[in-house]
Amino acid sequence: MNRQSSPRRPVSRESAAPRGEAEEARRAQLIEVTIDSLAEVGYVGSTLAQIARRADVSPGLVAHYFGDKDALLEAVFRTLARRIDERVRERLRLTRTPRGRVQAVIDANLAPEEFDRRTGTAWLAFWGQVLHVEGLKRVQTVYQRRMLSNLRHALATLLPAEESRSLASMIAAMIDGVWLRAALSQWREADSESARAMLTAFVDSRLIQGAGGAEPRGATPGTALAAAQARGAGVRTLISTNPATGEVLAEIEVDGPREIAAAVAQARAAQPAWARLTGAERGRILRRAAELLRARNAELAELETRDTGKPIQETRAVDVLSGADCLEYYGGLAAGLAGEHVDLGPQAFGYTRREPLGVVAGIGAWNYPLQIACWKSAPALACGNAMIFKPAELTPLTAVRLGEILREAGLPPGVFQVVQGFADTGRALTAHPGIRKVSLTGEVGTGKAVLADAAATLKHVTLELGGKSPLIVFEDAHLDNAVAGALLGNFYSAGEVCSNGTRVFVHRSVKDAFVQRLLARVRAMRIGDPLDPATQVGALISREHLEKVLGYIARGKAEGARLLVGGERVTSGDLANGWFVAPTVFDECHDGMAIVREEIFGPVMSVLEFADEREVVERANATDFGLAAGVFTNDLTRAHRVIAALEAGTCWINHYNVTPIELPFGGVKLSGLGRENGRAAIEHYTQLKSVYVAMGDVESPY
Ligand code: NDP
């Protein structure tokens, strides 16, 4: 038995009097620090004294809040278990089918957060101590009982009583087993997506078997599936909600391998005729679609705002119109697509044909749903491909509207199709042999998974992935412009922008002035109802994402960064049901801090001080990411010298985050492969055919 596991404090934590906000914040901070400690030095190394040191408080203060080490760890594991529980409840609230309820439990327990190295290692410490510490055992029992009860309840309407109980136990065991194996293999054996896909396939197969059992003997598997679907067993749905209010916007059936196969067959049938049109004819349809998008800007912007939680002042100005610009641009380029003529002397010449790839897939992220759908489909279609597009599960709505608009503009049926679903739908697209290319916008981990899956059928791949980009402000910069750039590069779309310049390096001689002007403008920003045209900061996409962002803020504080503004969830008035976080600025940051190293994808800016050019370039490049970078300076030669030295695919001098369709966009290093936008995208949606044409006789030695 571990020395630290007894005796227990007599006071029950549940019966404690309500705590004040400051106390809650301190408790939350100590819990985060303890998770860090468990992740780094394990259970035995995490003593009260060590945790106090990390949190920069006295051991007495930790003891004041938690009593002893066991009580502190119990609080930590209650927090971790509560997070899963909240996630489960959130998902259960959003689903209406029994099958969806089962999926809710799987998805919440195997969410990406649970595969995060830090949380995962803390959980492992917990599992290791459960048998020895009474309080931990209780947390574990409650957690397990709840999972089983949710599963049994959901399965009870789908299967006979005995079978539903046994399947619930199997699912619970698999959830824990898959997670544990992944954790013990240091996350090499499975990630969140593959773990969820495995459980999903298992549950589907068991439910179909169960439904088949009820069929007359000799029924075909197809009939069993139909029966299962009729009972709601095989039908998975996803629910789109408004992140600002929690309002349910739509429930959508998820497409699986069957639907993907049907979509690919339809696309393959439609694509050759589309490719045989002249570029001018294809371009005309795209330009017509651009006009329709513009004409429906108000209506589509509102839909995008409801689906994403972004302020209407952004979606009206950017999301729909930038999609229209993209369709117009590639509509214009389509007529000019050409190969080249190659002079091979008097006896021959050569030429190249720029041909479409065939059927291609687009897989989108949730931050710019309509824009991403346009950025992928417009060049693909201009080049004569057919595209099957999967929007992110959290934002499924506007891609469907784009499909309707393209059809209205004259696009033949089957040339652009939208499929809906989770990661396994994306995987089914990537795996399908009839698809010649995948273009993904998403996280680095997803990019690696897509690249690995695409290898089996040697698909072309474009990857637009994450970043942690530097924005450098030199001492001679126009300071107000630099502040404006930093605001655009951190707080637009509540910070949910891949190219954000979240590492703001400011020369030490102007840092105080920079921070002063920055704070004045951040404090004036309006957080509120995204549909209110005056609102500048809307909601984050989901509760999970909110927790991730708040977790980083807590880590920033725990690691010693100085919080200048923001740093909390906003729940006042009508915002209580949404996922709002105040724009947050940390000062006195160091390069090693998690908030400086990792992509947060929320409204969190880190200000870092530097002294000279060589130093700042080195520090800016000291990251595995390489999506974007910005430089503010009035020294012309320095601007170009520094940009040339920065390892980033998309750069700005004296501006930040403007992405005109004419300029290629994309990353280097772990931020991606290939480019979107500009003429460069044409290279990624076509293949060259080289043709040698003889003008004389064929000489042969035979
Ligand atoms: P994810 O990587 O989680 O998801 C992206 C898309 O991929 C979703 O449609 C997702 O489905 C799908 N998907 C997930 N796993 C797989 C898989 N194994 N195979 C195929 N498809 C899969 O990204 P987010 O949606 O969370 O978006 C945020 C990320 O996107 C950030 O890292 C951000 O930096 C990056 N991004 C990059 C941009 C760029 O241009 N470089 C622009 C915008 C965002 P589902 O949603 O159903 O899980």
mmCIF file of C-alpha atoms and ligand atoms in Angstrom, residues 191 193 196 363-368 372 375 390-394 421-427 430 440-444 446-447 449-450 453 463-467 497-499 599 601 627 665-666 671 676, ligand 1:
data_model
loop_
_atom_site.group_PDB
_atom_site.id
_atom_site.type_symbol
_atom_site.label_atom_id
_atom_site.label_comp_id
_atom_site.label_asym_id
_atom_site.label_seq_id
_atom_site.Cartn_x
_atom_site.Cartn_y
_atom_site.Cartn_z
ATOM 1 C CA ASP A 191 -5.592 7.601 -31.413
ATOM 2 C CA GLU A 193 -10.318 8.624 -34.112
ATOM 3 C CA ARG A 196 -13.815 5.505 -31.796
ATOM 4 C CA ILE A 363 -12.484 17.157 -45.920
ATOM 5 C CA GLY A 364 -13.113 20.376 -44.047
ATOM 6 C CA ALA A 365 -12.452 21.830 -40.587
ATOM 7 C CA TRP A 366 -15.115 23.640 -38.581
ATOM 8 C CA ASN A 367 -13.672 27.139 -38.403
ATOM 9 C CA TYR A 368 -14.458 28.396 -41.943
ATOM 10 C CA ILE A 372 -13.103 25.835 -46.944
ATOM 11 C CA TRP A 375 -11.389 26.761 -51.471
ATOM 12 C CA LYS A 390 -17.210 16.141 -46.071
ATOM 13 C CA PRO A 391 -17.701 19.119 -43.760
ATOM 14 C CA ALA A 392 -16.645 18.855 -40.116
ATOM 15 C CA GLU A 393 -19.236 17.131 -37.966
ATOM 16 C CA LEU A 394 -19.688 20.316 -35.920
ATOM 17 C CA GLY A 421 -20.265 12.285 -40.738
ATOM 18 C CA PHE A 422 -17.497 11.963 -38.242
ATOM 19 C CA ALA A 423 -13.874 10.966 -38.670
ATOM 20 C CA ASP A 424 -14.803 7.478 -39.880
ATOM 21 C CA THR A 425 -16.678 8.994 -42.822
ATOM 22 C CA GLY A 426 -13.511 10.940 -43.636
ATOM 23 C CA ARG A 427 -11.491 7.766 -43.344
ATOM 24 C CA THR A 430 -9.512 8.490 -47.851
ATOM 25 C CA LEU A 440 -7.809 18.026 -45.894
ATOM 26 C CA THR A 441 -8.008 21.051 -43.661
ATOM 27 C CA GLY A 442 -7.553 19.989 -40.063
ATOM 28 C CA GLU A 443 -5.177 19.245 -37.240
ATOM 29 C CA VAL A 444 -1.659 17.930 -37.664
ATOM 30 C CA THR A 446 -5.483 14.207 -38.649
ATOM 31 C CA GLY A 447 -3.131 15.183 -41.472
ATOM 32 C CA ALA A 449 -3.599 9.891 -40.338
ATOM 33 C CA VAL A 450 -4.922 10.954 -43.743
ATOM 34 C CA ASP A 453 -4.421 6.107 -45.058
ATOM 35 C CA LEU A 463 -2.862 19.066 -46.212
ATOM 36 C CA GLU A 464 -3.731 22.422 -44.651
ATOM 37 C CA LEU A 465 -2.909 21.887 -40.997
ATOM 38 C CA GLY A 466 -2.364 23.743 -37.770
ATOM 39 C CA GLY A 467 0.148 26.358 -36.716
ATOM 40 C CA VAL A 497 -7.902 30.648 -37.240
ATOM 41 C CA CYS A 498 -5.114 28.303 -38.309
ATOM 42 C CA SER A 499 -2.697 31.024 -39.402
ATOM 43 C CA GLU A 599 -1.775 25.436 -30.909
ATOM 44 C CA PHE A 601 -7.033 27.702 -31.470
ATOM 45 C CA LEU A 627 2.080 27.787 -41.448
ATOM 46 C CA PHE A 665 -1.861 29.625 -49.078
ATOM 47 C CA GLY A 666 -0.334 26.771 -47.107
ATOM 48 C CA SER A 671 1.750 22.664 -41.058
ATOM 49 C CA GLU A 676 -4.544 26.144 -51.882
HETATM 50 P P1 NDP B 1 -9.771 17.970 -37.305
HETATM 51 O O1 NDP B 1 -8.441 17.533 -37.784
HETATM 52 O O2 NDP B 1 -10.255 17.435 -36.032
HETATM 53 O O3 NDP B 1 -10.894 17.633 -38.390
HETATM 54 C C1 NDP B 1 -10.789 18.049 -39.741
HETATM 55 C C2 NDP B 1 -11.699 17.199 -40.598
HETATM 56 O O4 NDP B 1 -11.132 15.899 -40.732
HETATM 57 C C3 NDP B 1 -13.087 16.979 -40.008
HETATM 58 O O5 NDP B 1 -14.023 16.952 -41.055
HETATM 59 C C4 NDP B 1 -12.944 15.640 -39.338
HETATM 60 O O6 NDP B 1 -14.171 14.991 -39.162
HETATM 61 C C5 NDP B 1 -12.072 14.904 -40.343
HETATM 62 N N1 NDP B 1 -11.292 13.797 -39.813
HETATM 63 C C6 NDP B 1 -10.887 13.581 -38.536
HETATM 64 N N2 NDP B 1 -10.118 12.473 -38.475
HETATM 65 C C7 NDP B 1 -10.041 11.969 -39.735
HETATM 66 C C8 NDP B 1 -9.373 10.850 -40.322
HETATM 67 N N3 NDP B 1 -8.623 10.023 -39.598
HETATM 68 N N4 NDP B 1 -9.497 10.651 -41.646
HETATM 69 C C9 NDP B 1 -10.202 11.506 -42.409
HETATM 70 N N5 NDP B 1 -10.874 12.580 -41.915
HETATM 71 C C10 NDP B 1 -10.776 12.815 -40.587
HETATM 72 O O7 NDP B 1 -9.705 19.556 -37.307
HETATM 73 P P2 NDP B 1 -10.769 20.573 -36.724
HETATM 74 O O8 NDP B 1 -12.054 20.411 -37.456
HETATM 75 O O9 NDP B 1 -10.736 20.449 -35.241
HETATM 76 O O10 NDP B 1 -10.152 21.973 -37.167
HETATM 77 C C11 NDP B 1 -9.189 22.644 -36.435
HETATM 78 C C12 NDP B 1 -7.800 22.387 -36.999
HETATM 79 O O11 NDP B 1 -7.769 22.697 -38.380
HETATM 80 C C13 NDP B 1 -6.745 23.256 -36.348
HETATM 81 O O12 NDP B 1 -5.572 22.512 -36.090
HETATM 82 C C14 NDP B 1 -6.452 24.282 -37.407
HETATM 83 O O13 NDP B 1 -5.199 24.858 -37.313
HETATM 84 C C15 NDP B 1 -6.641 23.499 -38.656
HETATM 85 N N6 NDP B 1 -6.928 24.406 -39.770
HETATM 86 C C16 NDP B 1 -5.980 24.568 -40.744
HETATM 87 C C17 NDP B 1 -6.186 25.457 -41.759
HETATM 88 C C18 NDP B 1 -5.177 25.638 -42.846
HETATM 89 O O14 NDP B 1 -5.562 26.071 -43.909
HETATM 90 N N7 NDP B 1 -3.919 25.332 -42.648
HETATM 91 C C19 NDP B 1 -7.404 26.277 -41.833
HETATM 92 C C20 NDP B 1 -8.353 25.970 -40.797
HETATM 93 C C21 NDP B 1 -8.103 25.078 -39.791
HETATM 94 P P3 NDP B 1 -15.000 15.327 -37.808
HETATM 95 O O15 NDP B 1 -15.157 16.767 -37.713
HETATM 96 O O16 NDP B 1 -16.267 14.654 -38.042
HETATM 97 O O17 NDP B 1 -14.162 14.748 -36.703
#
